[in-house]
PDB file of C-alpha atoms in Angstrom:
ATOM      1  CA  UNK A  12      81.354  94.357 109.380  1.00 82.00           C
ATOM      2  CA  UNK A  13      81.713  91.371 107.003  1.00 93.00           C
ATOM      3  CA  UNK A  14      79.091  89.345 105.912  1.00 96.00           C
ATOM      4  CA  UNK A  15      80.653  85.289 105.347  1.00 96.00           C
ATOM      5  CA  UNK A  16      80.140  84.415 102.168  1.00 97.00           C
ATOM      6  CA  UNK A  17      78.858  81.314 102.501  1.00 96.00           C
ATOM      7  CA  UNK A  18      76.029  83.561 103.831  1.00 96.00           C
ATOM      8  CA  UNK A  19      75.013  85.654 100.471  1.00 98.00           C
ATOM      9  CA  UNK A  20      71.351  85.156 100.419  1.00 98.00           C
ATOM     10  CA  UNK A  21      71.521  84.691  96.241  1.00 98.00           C
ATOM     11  CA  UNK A  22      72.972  81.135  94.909  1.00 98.00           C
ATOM     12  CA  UNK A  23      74.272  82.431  91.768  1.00 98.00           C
ATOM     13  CA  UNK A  24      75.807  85.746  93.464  1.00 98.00           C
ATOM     14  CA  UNK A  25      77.069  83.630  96.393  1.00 98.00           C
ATOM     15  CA  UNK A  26      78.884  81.713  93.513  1.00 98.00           C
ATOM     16  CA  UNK A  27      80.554  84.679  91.791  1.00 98.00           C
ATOM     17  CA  UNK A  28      81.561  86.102  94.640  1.00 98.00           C
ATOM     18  CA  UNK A  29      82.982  82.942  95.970  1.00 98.00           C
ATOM     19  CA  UNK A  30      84.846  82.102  92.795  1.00 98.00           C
ATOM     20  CA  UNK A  31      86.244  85.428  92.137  1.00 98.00           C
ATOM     21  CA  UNK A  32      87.564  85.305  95.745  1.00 98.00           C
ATOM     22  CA  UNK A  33      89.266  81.860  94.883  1.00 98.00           C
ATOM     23  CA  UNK A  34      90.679  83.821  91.809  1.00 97.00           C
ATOM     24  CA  UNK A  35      88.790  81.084  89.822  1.00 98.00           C
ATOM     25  CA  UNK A  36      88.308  81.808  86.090  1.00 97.00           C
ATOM     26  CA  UNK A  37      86.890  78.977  85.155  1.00 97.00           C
ATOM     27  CA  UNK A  38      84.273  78.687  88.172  1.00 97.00           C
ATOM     28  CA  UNK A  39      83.448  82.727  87.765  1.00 98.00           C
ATOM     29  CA  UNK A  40      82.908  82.057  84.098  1.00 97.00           C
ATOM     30  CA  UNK A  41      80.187  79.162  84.993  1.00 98.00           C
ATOM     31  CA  UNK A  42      78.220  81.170  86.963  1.00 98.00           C
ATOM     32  CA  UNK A  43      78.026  83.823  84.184  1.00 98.00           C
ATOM     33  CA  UNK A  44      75.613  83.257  81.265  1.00 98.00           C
ATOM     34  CA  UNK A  45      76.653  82.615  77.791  1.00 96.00           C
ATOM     35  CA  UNK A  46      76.906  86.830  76.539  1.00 96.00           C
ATOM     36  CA  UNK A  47      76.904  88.002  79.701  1.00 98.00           C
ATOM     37  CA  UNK A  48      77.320  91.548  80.024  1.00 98.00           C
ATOM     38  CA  UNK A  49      78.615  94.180  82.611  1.00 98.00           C
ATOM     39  CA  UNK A  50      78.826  98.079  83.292  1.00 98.00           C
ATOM     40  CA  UNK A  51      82.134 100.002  85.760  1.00 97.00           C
ATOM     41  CA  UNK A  52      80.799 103.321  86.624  1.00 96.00           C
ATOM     42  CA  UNK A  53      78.056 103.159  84.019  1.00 97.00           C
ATOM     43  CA  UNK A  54      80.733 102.189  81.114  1.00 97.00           C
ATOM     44  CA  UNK A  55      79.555  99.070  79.251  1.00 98.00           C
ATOM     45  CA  UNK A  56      82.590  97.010  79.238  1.00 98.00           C
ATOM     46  CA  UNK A  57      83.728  93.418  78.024  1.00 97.00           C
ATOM     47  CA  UNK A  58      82.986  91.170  80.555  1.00 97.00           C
ATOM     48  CA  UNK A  59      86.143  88.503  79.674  1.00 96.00           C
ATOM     49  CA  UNK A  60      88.197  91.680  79.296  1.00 97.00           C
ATOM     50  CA  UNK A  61      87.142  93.637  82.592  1.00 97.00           C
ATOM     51  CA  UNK A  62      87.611  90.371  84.252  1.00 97.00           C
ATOM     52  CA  UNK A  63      91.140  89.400  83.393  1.00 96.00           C
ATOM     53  CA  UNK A  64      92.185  93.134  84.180  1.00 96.00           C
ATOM     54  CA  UNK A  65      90.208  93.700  87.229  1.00 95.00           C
ATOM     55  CA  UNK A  66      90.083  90.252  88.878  1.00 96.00           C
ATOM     56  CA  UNK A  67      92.372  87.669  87.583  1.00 97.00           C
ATOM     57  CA  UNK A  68      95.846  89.553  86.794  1.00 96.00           C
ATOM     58  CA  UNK A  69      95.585  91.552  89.830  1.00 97.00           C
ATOM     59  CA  UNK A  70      94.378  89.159  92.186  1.00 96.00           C
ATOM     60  CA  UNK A  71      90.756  90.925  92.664  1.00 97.00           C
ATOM     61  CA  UNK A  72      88.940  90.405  96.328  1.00 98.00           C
ATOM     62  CA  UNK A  73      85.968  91.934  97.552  1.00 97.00           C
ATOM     63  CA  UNK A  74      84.750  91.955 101.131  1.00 98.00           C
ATOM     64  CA  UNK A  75      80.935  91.816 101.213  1.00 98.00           C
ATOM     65  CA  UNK A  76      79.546  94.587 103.804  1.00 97.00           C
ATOM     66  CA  UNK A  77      75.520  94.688 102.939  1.00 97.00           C
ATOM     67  CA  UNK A  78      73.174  93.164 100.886  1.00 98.00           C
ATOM     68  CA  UNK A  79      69.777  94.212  99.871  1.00 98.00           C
ATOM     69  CA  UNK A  80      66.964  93.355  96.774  1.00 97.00           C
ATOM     70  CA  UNK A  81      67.280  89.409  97.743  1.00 97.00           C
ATOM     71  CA  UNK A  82      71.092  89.609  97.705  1.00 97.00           C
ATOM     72  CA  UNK A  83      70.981  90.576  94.315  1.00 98.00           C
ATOM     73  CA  UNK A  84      72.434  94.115  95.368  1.00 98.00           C
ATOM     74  CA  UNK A  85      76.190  94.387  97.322  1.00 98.00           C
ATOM     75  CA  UNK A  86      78.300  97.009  98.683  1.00 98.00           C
ATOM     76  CA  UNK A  87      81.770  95.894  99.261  1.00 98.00           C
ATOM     77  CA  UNK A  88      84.893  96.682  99.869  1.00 97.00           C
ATOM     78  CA  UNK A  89      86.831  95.646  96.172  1.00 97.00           C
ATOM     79  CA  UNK A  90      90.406  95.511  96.482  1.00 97.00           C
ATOM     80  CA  UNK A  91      93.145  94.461  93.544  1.00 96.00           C
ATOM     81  CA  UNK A  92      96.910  94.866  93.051  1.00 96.00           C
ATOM     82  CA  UNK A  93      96.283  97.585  90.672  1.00 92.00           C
ATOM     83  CA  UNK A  94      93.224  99.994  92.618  1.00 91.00           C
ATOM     84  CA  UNK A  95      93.896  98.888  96.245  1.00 95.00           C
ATOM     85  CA  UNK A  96      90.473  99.205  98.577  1.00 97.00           C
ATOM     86  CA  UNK A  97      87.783 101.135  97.271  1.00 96.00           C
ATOM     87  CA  UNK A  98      84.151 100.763  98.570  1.00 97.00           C
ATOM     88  CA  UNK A  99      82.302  99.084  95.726  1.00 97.00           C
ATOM     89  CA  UNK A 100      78.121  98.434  94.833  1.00 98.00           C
ATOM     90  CA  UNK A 101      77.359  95.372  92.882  1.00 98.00           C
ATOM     91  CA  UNK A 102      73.935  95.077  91.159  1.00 98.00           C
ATOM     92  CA  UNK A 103      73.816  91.401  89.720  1.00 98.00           C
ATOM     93  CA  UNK A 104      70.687  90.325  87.302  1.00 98.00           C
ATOM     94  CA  UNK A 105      70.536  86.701  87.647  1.00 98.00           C
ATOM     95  CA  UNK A 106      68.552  84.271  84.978  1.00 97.00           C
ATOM     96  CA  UNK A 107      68.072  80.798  85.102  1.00 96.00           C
ATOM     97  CA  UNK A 108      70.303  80.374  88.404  1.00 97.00           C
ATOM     98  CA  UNK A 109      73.217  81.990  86.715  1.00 98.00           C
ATOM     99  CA  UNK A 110      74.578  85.441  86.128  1.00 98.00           C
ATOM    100  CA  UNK A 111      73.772  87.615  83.021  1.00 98.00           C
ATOM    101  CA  UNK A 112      74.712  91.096  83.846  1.00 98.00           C
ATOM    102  CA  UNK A 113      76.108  92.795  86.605  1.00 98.00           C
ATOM    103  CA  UNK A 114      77.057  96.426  87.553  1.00 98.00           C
ATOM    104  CA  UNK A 115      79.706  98.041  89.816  1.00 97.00           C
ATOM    105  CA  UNK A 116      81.332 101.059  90.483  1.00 96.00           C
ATOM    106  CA  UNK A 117      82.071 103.001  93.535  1.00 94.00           C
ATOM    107  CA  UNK A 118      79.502 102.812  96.535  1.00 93.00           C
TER     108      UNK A 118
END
């Protein structure tokens, strides 16, 4: 099962998840603090860099299946051009109504 979007119980993760869907770089990078920062399978990464890779030059899309902690926690189903489908979890910190870290890796 799918849960809509427009149904993610956290604004600011409702917003990434929504603009990275859209394939929206300039609406993902809103909802992200300024220094925002981000882990892949417990590798600290570059968030800018990760991103571009991972979700805007190969068309990232993730499928929301659960939420938990406030919707502030996510497993879903991450697909891209380059991985295909792989079950994802998505832990987002979220200050001041916008993003400033988030973790994922496989669920």
């Amino acid at each position: 099962m799918t849960l809509p979007v427009n149904q993610l119980s956290d604004p600011a993760v409702r917003a990434f998840v929504t603009a990275l869907n859209a394939n929206d770089e300039p609406g993902l990078f809103e909802v992200l603090t300024p220094g925002a920062t981000m882990s892949d399978d417990g590798s600290e990464r570059d968030v800018r860099q990760w991103l571009d890779r991972e979700v805007f030059a190969s068309r990232g899309h993730m499928d929301v299946e659960s939420e938990a902690d406030g919707g502030r926690a996510l497993v879903a189903r991450y697909r891209n051009d380059t991985w295909g489908e792989m079950r994802t979890k998505w832990v987002f910190t979220v200050d001041g109504g916008k993003v400033s870290r988030f973790e994922t890796g496989q669920a």
